[in-house]
Amino acid sequence: MTFIFGHYGVDKFGCRAEMICFAPLLTAIGHAMMASQRTSLLPPLIMQGLGYSISLSALCPSVPLTVKSSVGTAFGLYTCIQNLGLVFVPLIVASIYNNRGQQYLPAVEILLIGLSVAGVLVGICLVFYDRKSGGRLRTRRLRSIEEEVQDSSVRESEHDNNLRACEL
């Protein structure tokens, strides 16, 4: 699903910041549906899966657009923060579950709704920041591989010419 949203959503339409804002909203709605216990589990799980897929397809390609240098370090920091969430959120969920008499609903869902709403708020801030700073996250597609190869070969030939000029 992430590939589909990435290729047909982010690459075709851009609007990464808006998608980063919309994805946790879907997740929050899915968790609210689960907390209400009035529906089948299938629709909320589908909404949560869609939210996660949209989030990944918009967030990962945004890193090279926002970080000029040290892109590898930025991806490392992104992965570190994500892994911290994957470590601590289940511990918090287990603590709530145990303190509520082995009951999952609605307390854990309220926590997850809160985290999703925090994601929406961060997304809104990102939308405003992106619009203020030139709108790089609104671009449709990263440069193609052919363009990158062509530019790098041009840079290499210019570098070689500069070296030859220095030798003379």
Coordinates of N, CA and C in Angstrom, one line a residue:
M1 N 0.8 -1.2 0.0 CA 0.0 0.0 0.0 C 0.9 1.3 0.0
T2 N 2.0 1.2 0.7 CA 2.8 2.4 0.8 C 3.3 2.8 -0.6
F3 N 3.7 1.8 -1.4 CA 4.2 2.1 -2.7 C 3.1 2.7 -3.6
I4 N 1.9 2.3 -3.4 CA 0.8 2.8 -4.2 C 0.6 4.3 -3.8
F5 N 0.5 4.6 -2.5 CA 0.3 6.0 -2.1 C 1.5 6.8 -2.5
G6 N 2.7 6.2 -2.4 CA 3.9 7.0 -2.7 C 4.0 7.3 -4.2
H7 N 3.8 6.3 -5.0 CA 3.9 6.6 -6.5 C 2.7 7.4 -7.0
Y8 N 1.5 6.9 -6.7 CA 0.3 7.6 -7.3 C -0.2 8.8 -6.4
G9 N 0.3 8.9 -5.2 CA -0.1 10.0 -4.4 C 1.0 11.1 -4.3
V10 N 2.0 10.8 -3.6 CA 3.1 11.8 -3.4 C 3.8 12.2 -4.7
D11 N 4.2 11.2 -5.5 CA 4.9 11.5 -6.7 C 4.1 12.3 -7.8
K12 N 2.8 12.0 -7.8 CA 1.9 12.6 -8.8 C 1.4 14.0 -8.3
F13 N 1.1 14.1 -7.0 CA 0.4 15.3 -6.6 C 1.2 16.2 -5.6
G14 N 2.3 15.6 -5.0 CA 3.1 16.3 -4.1 C 2.3 16.4 -2.8
C15 N 2.3 17.6 -2.2 CA 1.5 17.9 -0.9 C 1.9 16.9 0.2
R16 N 3.2 16.7 0.4 CA 3.7 15.8 1.4 C 3.3 16.3 2.8
A17 N 3.5 17.6 3.1 CA 3.1 18.1 4.4 C 1.6 17.9 4.7
E18 N 0.8 18.1 3.7 CA -0.6 17.9 3.9 C -0.9 16.4 4.2
M19 N -0.2 15.5 3.5 CA -0.4 14.1 3.7 C 0.1 13.7 5.1
I20 N 1.2 14.3 5.5 CA 1.7 14.0 6.8 C 0.7 14.4 7.9
C21 N 0.0 15.5 7.6 CA -1.1 16.0 8.5 C -2.3 15.1 8.5
F22 N -2.7 14.6 7.3 CA -3.9 13.8 7.1 C -3.8 12.4 7.6
A23 N -2.6 11.8 7.5 CA -2.4 10.4 7.9 C -2.7 10.2 9.4
P24 N -2.2 10.9 10.3 CA -2.6 10.7 11.7 C -4.0 11.0 12.0
L25 N -4.7 11.8 11.2 CA -6.1 12.1 11.4 C -6.9 10.8 11.1
L26 N -6.5 10.1 10.0 CA -7.1 8.8 9.7 C -6.9 7.8 10.8
T27 N -5.7 7.8 11.3 CA -5.4 6.9 12.4 C -6.2 7.3 13.7
A28 N -6.3 8.5 14.0 CA -7.1 8.9 15.2 C -8.6 8.6 15.0
I29 N -9.1 8.7 13.8 CA -10.5 8.3 13.6 C -10.7 6.8 13.8
G30 N -9.7 6.1 13.2 CA -9.7 4.6 13.4 C -9.7 4.2 14.9
H31 N -8.8 4.9 15.6 CA -8.8 4.5 17.1 C -10.0 5.0 17.8
A32 N -10.6 6.1 17.4 CA -11.9 6.5 18.0 C -13.0 5.5 17.7
M33 N -13.0 5.0 16.5 CA -14.0 3.9 16.2 C -13.8 2.7 17.0
M34 N -12.5 2.3 17.2 CA -12.3 1.2 18.1 C -12.7 1.4 19.5
A35 N -12.4 2.6 20.0 CA -12.8 3.0 21.4 C -14.3 2.9 21.6
S36 N -15.0 3.3 20.6 CA -16.5 3.3 20.8 C -17.1 1.9 20.8
Q37 N -16.4 0.9 20.3 CA -16.8 -0.5 20.4 C -18.2 -0.7 19.7
R38 N -18.6 0.1 18.8 CA -19.9 0.0 18.2 C -19.8 -0.5 16.8
T39 N -18.6 -0.7 16.3 CA -18.4 -1.1 14.9 C -17.6 -2.4 14.8
S40 N -17.6 -3.0 13.7 CA -16.7 -4.1 13.4 C -15.3 -3.6 13.5
L41 N -14.3 -4.5 13.8 CA -13.0 -4.0 13.8 C -12.3 -3.8 12.5
L42 N -12.9 -4.3 11.4 CA -12.4 -4.2 10.1 C -12.2 -2.7 9.6
P43 N -13.3 -1.9 9.7 CA -13.1 -0.5 9.2 C -12.0 0.3 10.0
P44 N -12.0 0.2 11.3 CA -10.9 1.0 12.0 C -9.5 0.5 11.7
L45 N -9.4 -0.8 11.5 CA -8.1 -1.4 11.2 C -7.7 -0.9 9.7
I46 N -8.6 -0.9 8.8 CA -8.3 -0.4 7.5 C -7.9 1.1 7.5
M47 N -8.6 1.9 8.3 CA -8.2 3.3 8.4 C -6.9 3.5 9.0
Q48 N -6.5 2.7 10.1 CA -5.2 2.8 10.7 C -4.1 2.3 9.7
G49 N -4.4 1.3 8.9 CA -3.4 0.9 7.9 C -3.2 1.9 6.8
L50 N -4.3 2.5 6.4 CA -4.2 3.6 5.4 C -3.4 4.8 5.9
G51 N -3.7 5.1 7.1 CA -3.0 6.2 7.8 C -1.5 6.0 7.9
Y52 N -1.1 4.8 8.2 CA 0.3 4.4 8.3 C 0.9 4.4 7.0
S53 N 0.3 3.9 6.0 CA 0.8 3.8 4.6 C 1.0 5.2 4.0
I54 N 0.0 6.1 4.2 CA 0.1 7.4 3.7 C 1.2 8.2 4.4
S55 N 1.3 8.0 5.7 CA 2.4 8.6 6.5 C 3.8 8.2 6.0
L56 N 4.0 6.9 5.8 CA 5.3 6.5 5.4 C 5.6 7.0 4.0
S57 N 4.6 6.9 3.1 CA 4.9 7.3 1.7 C 5.1 8.8 1.6
A58 N 4.7 9.6 2.5 CA 4.9 11.1 2.5 C 6.1 11.5 3.3
L59 N 6.4 10.8 4.4 CA 7.4 11.2 5.3 C 8.8 10.8 4.8
C60 N 9.0 9.6 4.4 CA 10.3 9.1 4.0 C 10.9 10.0 2.9
P61 N 10.2 10.2 1.8 CA 10.8 11.0 0.7 C 10.9 12.5 1.1
S62 N 10.4 12.9 2.2 CA 10.5 14.3 2.6 C 11.9 14.6 3.2
V63 N 12.5 13.6 3.7 CA 13.8 13.8 4.4 C 14.8 14.5 3.5
P64 N 15.1 13.9 2.3 CA 16.1 14.6 1.4 C 15.6 16.0 0.9
L65 N 14.4 16.2 0.9 CA 13.9 17.6 0.5 C 14.1 18.6 1.6
T66 N 14.1 18.2 2.8 CA 14.2 19.2 3.9 C 15.7 19.3 4.4
V67 N 16.5 18.3 4.2 CA 17.8 18.3 4.7 C 18.8 18.4 3.6
K68 N 19.6 19.5 3.6 CA 20.5 19.8 2.4 C 21.7 18.9 2.5
S69 N 22.3 18.8 3.6 CA 23.5 17.9 3.8 C 23.2 16.9 4.9
S70 N 24.1 15.9 5.0 CA 23.9 14.9 6.0 C 22.6 14.2 5.9
V71 N 22.1 13.8 4.8 CA 20.9 13.1 4.6 C 20.9 11.8 5.3
G72 N 22.0 11.1 5.3 CA 22.1 9.8 6.0 C 21.9 10.0 7.5
T73 N 22.5 11.0 8.0 CA 22.3 11.3 9.5 C 20.9 11.6 9.8
A74 N 20.2 12.3 8.9 CA 18.8 12.7 9.0 C 17.9 11.4 9.0
F75 N 18.2 10.5 8.1 CA 17.5 9.2 8.1 C 17.8 8.4 9.3
G76 N 19.0 8.5 9.8 CA 19.4 7.8 11.1 C 18.6 8.3 12.3
L77 N 18.5 9.6 12.3 CA 17.7 10.3 13.4 C 16.3 9.9 13.3
Y78 N 15.7 10.0 12.1 CA 14.3 9.6 11.8 C 14.1 8.2 12.3
T79 N 15.0 7.3 12.0 CA 14.8 5.9 12.4 C 14.9 5.7 13.9
C80 N 15.8 6.5 14.5 CA 16.0 6.4 15.9 C 14.8 6.9 16.7
I81 N 14.2 8.0 16.2 CA 13.0 8.5 16.9 C 11.8 7.5 16.7
Q82 N 11.7 6.9 15.5 CA 10.7 5.9 15.2 C 10.9 4.7 16.2
N83 N 12.1 4.2 16.3 CA 12.4 3.1 17.2 C 12.1 3.4 18.6
L84 N 12.4 4.6 19.1 CA 12.1 5.0 20.4 C 10.6 4.9 20.7
G85 N 9.8 5.3 19.7 CA 8.3 5.2 19.8 C 7.9 3.7 19.9
L86 N 8.6 2.9 19.1 CA 8.3 1.4 19.0 C 8.7 0.7 20.3
V87 N 9.6 1.3 21.1 CA 10.0 0.8 22.3 C 9.1 1.2 23.5
F88 N 8.9 2.5 23.5 CA 8.2 3.1 24.7 C 6.7 3.0 24.7
V89 N 6.1 3.2 23.5 CA 4.6 3.1 23.4 C 4.0 1.8 23.9
P90 N 4.6 0.6 23.5 CA 4.1 -0.6 24.0 C 4.3 -0.8 25.5
L91 N 5.3 -0.2 26.0 CA 5.5 -0.3 27.5 C 4.4 0.5 28.2
I92 N 4.1 1.7 27.7 CA 3.0 2.5 28.2 C 1.7 1.8 28.1
V93 N 1.5 1.2 26.9 CA 0.2 0.5 26.7 C 0.1 -0.7 27.7
A94 N 1.2 -1.4 27.9 CA 1.1 -2.5 28.9 C 0.9 -2.0 30.3
S95 N 1.5 -0.9 30.6 CA 1.2 -0.3 32.0 C -0.2 0.1 32.2
I96 N -0.8 0.7 31.2 CA -2.2 1.1 31.2 C -3.1 -0.1 31.3
Y97 N -2.8 -1.1 30.5 CA -3.5 -2.4 30.5 C -3.5 -3.0 31.9
N98 N -2.3 -3.1 32.5 CA -2.2 -3.7 33.8 C -2.9 -2.9 34.9
N99 N -2.8 -1.6 34.8 CA -3.4 -0.7 35.9 C -4.9 -0.6 35.8
R100 N -5.4 -0.9 34.6 CA -6.9 -0.9 34.4 C -7.5 -2.2 34.6
G101 N -6.9 -3.1 35.3 CA -7.5 -4.4 35.6 C -7.6 -5.3 34.3
Q102 N -6.5 -5.4 33.6 CA -6.4 -6.2 32.3 C -7.4 -5.8 31.3
Q103 N -7.7 -4.5 31.3 CA -8.7 -4.0 30.3 C -8.1 -3.0 29.4
Y104 N -8.2 -3.3 28.1 CA -7.6 -2.5 27.0 C -8.4 -1.3 26.7
L105 N -9.7 -1.5 26.5 CA -10.5 -0.4 26.0 C -11.2 0.3 27.2
P106 N -11.4 1.6 27.2 CA -11.1 2.6 26.2 C -9.8 3.3 26.5
A107 N -9.1 3.0 27.7 CA -8.0 3.8 28.1 C -6.8 3.8 27.1
V108 N -6.5 2.7 26.6 CA -5.3 2.6 25.7 C -5.7 3.3 24.4
E109 N -6.9 3.2 23.9 CA -7.3 3.8 22.7 C -7.3 5.4 22.9
I110 N -7.6 5.8 24.1 CA -7.5 7.3 24.3 C -6.1 7.7 24.2
L111 N -5.1 6.9 24.7 CA -3.7 7.3 24.6 C -3.3 7.3 23.1
L112 N -3.8 6.3 22.3 CA -3.4 6.3 20.9 C -4.1 7.4 20.1
I113 N -5.3 7.8 20.5 CA -6.0 8.9 19.9 C -5.2 10.2 20.2
G114 N -4.7 10.3 21.4 CA -3.9 11.5 21.8 C -2.6 11.6 21.0
L115 N -1.9 10.5 20.8 CA -0.7 10.4 20.1 C -1.0 10.8 18.6
S116 N -2.1 10.3 18.1 CA -2.5 10.6 16.7 C -2.8 12.1 16.5
V117 N -3.5 12.7 17.5 CA -3.9 14.1 17.5 C -2.6 14.9 17.6
A118 N -1.6 14.5 18.4 CA -0.3 15.2 18.4 C 0.3 15.1 17.0
G119 N 0.2 14.0 16.3 CA 0.8 13.9 15.0 C 0.1 14.9 14.0
V120 N -1.2 15.0 14.2 CA -2.0 16.0 13.4 C -1.5 17.4 13.6
L121 N -1.3 17.8 14.9 CA -0.8 19.1 15.2 C 0.6 19.4 14.7
V122 N 1.5 18.4 14.8 CA 2.8 18.5 14.2 C 2.7 18.6 12.7
G123 N 1.8 17.9 12.1 CA 1.6 18.0 10.6 C 1.1 19.4 10.2
I124 N 0.2 20.0 11.0 CA -0.3 21.4 10.8 C 0.9 22.3 10.8
C125 N 1.7 22.2 11.9 CA 2.9 23.1 12.0 C 3.8 22.9 10.8
L126 N 4.0 21.7 10.3 CA 4.8 21.4 9.2 C 4.2 22.0 7.9
V127 N 2.9 22.0 7.7 CA 2.3 22.7 6.6 C 2.6 24.1 6.6
F128 N 2.4 24.8 7.7 CA 2.7 26.3 7.8 C 4.2 26.6 7.6
Y129 N 5.0 25.8 8.2 CA 6.5 26.0 8.0 C 6.9 25.8 6.6
D130 N 6.4 24.7 5.9 CA 6.7 24.5 4.5 C 6.3 25.6 3.6
R131 N 5.1 26.1 3.9 CA 4.6 27.2 3.0 C 5.4 28.5 3.2
K132 N 5.9 28.7 4.5 CA 6.7 29.9 4.8 C 8.1 29.8 4.1
S133 N 8.6 28.5 4.1 CA 10.0 28.3 3.7 C 10.2 27.9 2.2
G134 N 9.2 28.1 1.4 CA 9.3 27.9 0.0 C 8.6 26.7 -0.6
G135 N 7.9 25.9 0.2 CA 7.1 24.9 -0.3 C 7.8 23.7 -1.0
R136 N 8.9 23.3 -0.5 CA 9.7 22.2 -1.1 C 8.9 20.9 -0.9
L137 N 8.1 20.7 0.1 CA 7.3 19.5 0.3 C 6.1 19.4 -0.6
R138 N 5.8 20.5 -1.3 CA 4.7 20.5 -2.2 C 5.1 20.0 -3.6
T139 N 6.4 19.9 -3.8 CA 6.8 19.4 -5.1 C 6.3 18.0 -5.4
R140 N 6.1 17.8 -6.7 CA 5.5 16.5 -7.1 C 6.4 15.3 -7.1
R141 N 7.6 15.5 -7.6 CA 8.5 14.3 -7.7 C 9.9 14.7 -7.5
L142 N 10.7 13.8 -6.8 CA 12.1 14.0 -6.7 C 12.7 13.9 -8.1
R143 N 13.8 14.4 -8.3 CA 14.5 14.3 -9.6 C 14.7 12.9 -10.0
S144 N 14.6 12.7 -11.3 CA 14.7 11.3 -11.8 C 16.2 10.9 -11.7
I145 N 16.4 9.6 -11.8 CA 17.7 9.0 -11.7 C 18.6 9.5 -12.9
E146 N 18.0 9.6 -14.1 CA 18.7 10.1 -15.3 C 19.2 11.5 -15.1
E147 N 18.3 12.4 -14.5 CA 18.8 13.8 -14.2 C 19.9 13.8 -13.2
E148 N 19.9 13.0 -12.2 CA 21.0 12.9 -11.2 C 22.2 12.5 -11.9
V149 N 22.2 11.4 -12.7 CA 23.4 10.9 -13.3 C 23.9 11.9 -14.3
Q150 N 23.1 12.6 -15.0 CA 23.5 13.6 -16.0 C 24.2 14.8 -15.2
D151 N 23.6 15.2 -14.1 CA 24.2 16.3 -13.4 C 25.5 15.9 -12.8
S152 N 25.6 14.7 -12.3 CA 26.9 14.2 -11.6 C 28.0 14.1 -12.7
S153 N 27.6 13.7 -13.9 CA 28.7 13.6 -14.9 C 29.1 14.9 -15.4
V154 N 28.2 15.9 -15.4 CA 28.5 17.3 -15.8 C 29.5 17.8 -14.7
R155 N 29.1 17.6 -13.4 CA 30.0 18.1 -12.3 C 31.3 17.4 -12.4
E156 N 31.4 16.1 -12.7 CA 32.7 15.5 -12.8 C 33.6 16.0 -13.9
S157 N 33.0 16.3 -15.1 CA 33.7 16.9 -16.2 C 34.2 18.3 -15.8
E158 N 33.3 19.1 -15.1 CA 33.8 20.4 -14.7 C 34.9 20.3 -13.7
H159 N 34.8 19.4 -12.8 CA 35.9 19.2 -11.8 C 37.2 18.8 -12.5
D160 N 37.1 17.9 -13.5 CA 38.3 17.5 -14.3 C 38.9 18.7 -15.0
N161 N 38.0 19.5 -15.6 CA 38.5 20.7 -16.3 C 39.2 21.6 -15.3
N162 N 38.6 21.8 -14.2 CA 39.3 22.7 -13.2 C 40.6 22.1 -12.7
L163 N 40.7 20.8 -12.6 CA 42.0 20.2 -12.2 C 43.0 20.4 -13.3
R164 N 42.6 20.3 -14.6 CA 43.6 20.5 -15.7 C 44.0 22.0 -15.7
A165 N 43.1 22.9 -15.5 CA 43.4 24.3 -15.5 C 44.4 24.6 -14.4
C166 N 44.3 23.9 -13.2 CA 45.2 24.2 -12.1 C 46.6 23.6 -12.4
E167 N 46.7 22.5 -13.2 CA 48.0 21.9 -13.5 C 48.8 22.8 -14.5
L168 N 48.1 23.6 -15.3 CA 48.8 24.4 -16.3 C 49.4 25.6 -15.6

